[in-house]
Amino acid sequence: MLPLAFAVVGSLLGLAVLPRIGRRPALLHSMGVLAVLSLWVGLLPGPAWLTIIVFVPFAVVLALAGNMEFIYPSELFPTALRASDLGVTAAISRAGAAAGTFLLPVMLDHGGVGAVMVATAATLLLGMVFTALWAPETNGVRLEEAGAPSPASGAEDRATPSARPAPQETAS
């Protein structure tokens, strides 16, 4: 029951914070905090009560970041592709969850809790790199514009093929 209370606090905090600081900074900060807390538990083992105390902010920040699971991807794709892209994203997420469910006991048996927490931190840090390099900020951007490719990318707008000029026939 108590972990659920921390998740509720994190979710409500996320609802208040996300519109103010933006999706990209919230994602980067969340992954950073979660990586630090994971490393702390993984590299500095302590008494059980200290580990429990460390997992309180972990649970709150994880729930805060969980808000973005539905908000941010919806804003990243063009409207015409949004449902398909979110379906692919959800499928990849489920495959990762299945792999994690299989790998967790194996990693615990071979490396212990410390190795699992260090691997968690490494995954979060890798996610931070990808986010820093490629995740755009969508806060305050109209939904129709958020998923559109930037002119600098050279990508065509796949969502609105009718908006592109028709090819001109040339006389031979």
GROMACS .gro file of C-alpha atoms in nm:
model
  172
    1MET     CA    1   0.000   0.000   0.000
    2LEU     CA    2   0.281   0.241   0.086
    3PRO     CA    3   0.459   0.206  -0.254
    4LEU     CA    4   0.128   0.293  -0.420
    5ALA     CA    5   0.114   0.613  -0.216
    6PHE     CA    6   0.457   0.715  -0.346
    7ALA     CA    7   0.344   0.639  -0.701
    8VAL     CA    8   0.038   0.862  -0.655
    9VAL     CA    9   0.258   1.142  -0.519
   10GLY     CA   10   0.493   1.106  -0.818
   11SER     CA   11   0.207   1.105  -1.068
   12LEU     CA   12   0.050   1.416  -0.917
   13LEU     CA   13   0.390   1.584  -0.905
   14GLY     CA   14   0.436   1.497  -1.272
   15LEU     CA   15   0.103   1.655  -1.361
   16ALA     CA   16   0.216   1.977  -1.193
   17VAL     CA   17   0.576   1.978  -1.318
   18LEU     CA   18   0.555   1.860  -1.679
   19PRO     CA   19   0.376   2.165  -1.824
   20ARG     CA   20   0.621   2.397  -1.647
   21ILE     CA   21   0.959   2.245  -1.728
   22GLY     CA   22   0.878   2.053  -2.047
   23ARG     CA   23   0.889   1.691  -2.148
   24ARG     CA   24   1.251   1.666  -2.258
   25PRO     CA   25   1.403   1.826  -1.943
   26ALA     CA   26   1.171   1.623  -1.720
   27LEU     CA   27   1.275   1.304  -1.897
   28LEU     CA   28   1.646   1.388  -1.876
   29HIS     CA   29   1.626   1.486  -1.508
   30SER     CA   30   1.415   1.182  -1.419
   31MET     CA   31   1.659   0.943  -1.583
   32GLY     CA   32   1.950   1.121  -1.415
   33VAL     CA   33   1.797   1.096  -1.067
   34LEU     CA   34   1.697   0.732  -1.122
   35ALA     CA   35   2.049   0.648  -1.248
   36VAL     CA   36   2.213   0.809  -0.943
   37LEU     CA   37   1.979   0.630  -0.702
   38SER     CA   38   2.035   0.299  -0.886
   39LEU     CA   39   2.413   0.343  -0.867
   40TRP     CA   40   2.387   0.430  -0.499
   41VAL     CA   41   2.207   0.104  -0.421
   42GLY     CA   42   2.426  -0.093  -0.662
   43LEU     CA   43   2.768   0.035  -0.555
   44LEU     CA   44   2.716   0.140  -0.193
   45PRO     CA   45   2.526  -0.143  -0.030
   46GLY     CA   46   2.400  -0.053   0.311
   47PRO     CA   47   2.148  -0.166   0.567
   48ALA     CA   48   1.802  -0.260   0.441
   49TRP     CA   49   1.641   0.049   0.598
   50LEU     CA   50   1.872   0.277   0.395
   51THR     CA   51   1.789   0.095   0.072
   52ILE     CA   52   1.419   0.136   0.148
   53ILE     CA   53   1.471   0.508   0.212
   54VAL     CA   54   1.656   0.542  -0.121
   55PHE     CA   55   1.369   0.372  -0.302
   56VAL     CA   56   1.116   0.629  -0.177
   57PRO     CA   57   1.245   0.905  -0.409
   58PHE     CA   58   1.306   0.635  -0.673
   59ALA     CA   59   0.935   0.542  -0.665
   60VAL     CA   60   0.825   0.907  -0.674
   61VAL     CA   61   1.052   0.999  -0.967
   62LEU     CA   62   0.965   0.679  -1.155
   63ALA     CA   63   0.593   0.762  -1.128
   64LEU     CA   64   0.661   1.120  -1.239
   65ALA     CA   65   0.844   0.990  -1.546
   66GLY     CA   66   0.567   0.738  -1.604
   67ASN     CA   67   0.333   1.025  -1.692
   68MET     CA   68   0.541   1.084  -2.002
   69GLU     CA   69   0.487   0.729  -2.125
   70PHE     CA   70   0.155   0.840  -2.273
   71ILE     CA   71   0.206   1.213  -2.324
   72TYR     CA   72   0.543   1.243  -2.495
   73PRO     CA   73   0.517   0.971  -2.764
   74SER     CA   74   0.175   1.105  -2.866
   75GLU     CA   75   0.334   1.441  -2.936
   76LEU     CA   76   0.628   1.304  -3.135
   77PHE     CA   77   0.446   1.151  -3.432
   78PRO     CA   78   0.244   1.311  -3.713
   79THR     CA   79  -0.130   1.279  -3.662
   80ALA     CA   80  -0.186   1.033  -3.950
   81LEU     CA   81   0.079   0.796  -3.811
   82ARG     CA   82   0.026   0.847  -3.439
   83ALA     CA   83  -0.181   0.533  -3.367
   84SER     CA   84   0.048   0.304  -3.566
   85ASP     CA   85   0.363   0.455  -3.420
   86LEU     CA   86   0.229   0.430  -3.066
   87GLY     CA   87   0.137   0.067  -3.132
   88VAL     CA   88   0.492  -0.010  -3.246
   89THR     CA   89   0.630   0.179  -2.947
   90ALA     CA   90   0.405  -0.018  -2.709
   91ALA     CA   91   0.508  -0.347  -2.873
   92ILE     CA   92   0.877  -0.267  -2.833
   93SER     CA   93   0.811  -0.167  -2.473
   94ARG     CA   94   0.638  -0.499  -2.404
   95ALA     CA   95   0.922  -0.692  -2.566
   96GLY     CA   96   1.165  -0.507  -2.339
   97ALA     CA   97   0.949  -0.585  -2.036
   98ALA     CA   98   0.940  -0.954  -2.130
   99ALA     CA   99   1.318  -0.960  -2.176
  100GLY     CA  100   1.363  -0.786  -1.842
  101THR     CA  101   1.135  -1.034  -1.669
  102PHE     CA  102   1.347  -1.317  -1.806
  103LEU     CA  103   1.686  -1.151  -1.744
  104LEU     CA  104   1.624  -1.021  -1.390
  105PRO     CA  105   1.645  -1.359  -1.214
  106VAL     CA  106   1.943  -1.459  -1.428
  107MET     CA  107   2.127  -1.137  -1.342
  108LEU     CA  108   2.037  -1.171  -0.973
  109ASP     CA  109   2.176  -1.527  -0.969
  110HIS     CA  110   2.498  -1.435  -1.146
  111GLY     CA  111   2.573  -1.083  -1.024
  112GLY     CA  112   2.344  -1.003  -0.735
  113VAL     CA  113   2.142  -0.693  -0.660
  114GLY     CA  114   2.441  -0.464  -0.711
  115ALA     CA  115   2.494  -0.580  -1.069
  116VAL     CA  116   2.123  -0.542  -1.147
  117MET     CA  117   2.120  -0.187  -1.012
  118VAL     CA  118   2.437  -0.092  -1.201
  119ALA     CA  119   2.285  -0.236  -1.522
  120THR     CA  120   1.971  -0.033  -1.451
  121ALA     CA  121   2.181   0.282  -1.412
  122ALA     CA  122   2.371   0.207  -1.734
  123THR     CA  123   2.043   0.164  -1.923
  124LEU     CA  124   1.915   0.493  -1.783
  125LEU     CA  125   2.237   0.673  -1.877
  126LEU     CA  126   2.214   0.532  -2.230
  127GLY     CA  127   1.855   0.658  -2.245
  128MET     CA  128   1.978   1.001  -2.136
  129VAL     CA  129   2.228   1.007  -2.423
  130PHE     CA  130   1.959   0.915  -2.679
  131THR     CA  131   1.720   1.171  -2.529
  132ALA     CA  132   1.983   1.446  -2.528
  133LEU     CA  133   2.078   1.375  -2.889
  134TRP     CA  134   1.742   1.314  -3.054
  135ALA     CA  135   1.439   1.395  -2.839
  136PRO     CA  136   1.276   1.726  -2.932
  137GLU     CA  137   1.089   1.944  -2.684
  138THR     CA  138   0.715   1.936  -2.748
  139ASN     CA  139   0.590   2.141  -2.454
  140GLY     CA  140   0.390   2.438  -2.576
  141VAL     CA  141   0.395   2.317  -2.939
  142ARG     CA  142   0.060   2.259  -3.110
  143LEU     CA  143  -0.007   1.888  -3.153
  144GLU     CA  144  -0.033   1.926  -3.531
  145GLU     CA  145   0.314   2.083  -3.539
  146ALA     CA  146   0.483   1.861  -3.280
  147GLY     CA  147   0.499   1.553  -3.503
  148ALA     CA  148   0.591   1.735  -3.821
  149PRO     CA  149   0.947   1.692  -3.945
  150SER     CA  150   1.164   2.000  -3.929
  151PRO     CA  151   1.258   2.167  -4.258
  152ALA     CA  152   1.624   2.119  -4.166
  153SER     CA  153   1.580   1.740  -4.153
  154GLY     CA  154   1.503   1.719  -4.521
  155ALA     CA  155   1.225   1.473  -4.440
  156GLU     CA  156   0.892   1.501  -4.613
  157ASP     CA  157   0.572   1.530  -4.415
  158ARG     CA  158   0.438   1.175  -4.445
  159ALA     CA  159   0.118   1.275  -4.269
  160THR     CA  160  -0.008   1.507  -4.539
  161PRO     CA  161   0.090   1.388  -4.884
  162SER     CA  162  -0.173   1.616  -5.037
  163ALA     CA  163   0.015   1.916  -4.899
  164ARG     CA  164   0.312   1.841  -5.122
  165PRO     CA  165   0.299   1.984  -5.470
  166ALA     CA  166   0.218   1.733  -5.741
  167PRO     CA  167   0.509   1.647  -5.970
  168GLN     CA  168   0.503   1.855  -6.285
  169GLU     CA  169   0.505   1.676  -6.615
  170THR     CA  170   0.775   1.796  -6.847
  171ALA     CA  171   0.739   1.814  -7.221
  172SER     CA  172   0.991   1.603  -7.404
   0.00000   0.00000   0.00000
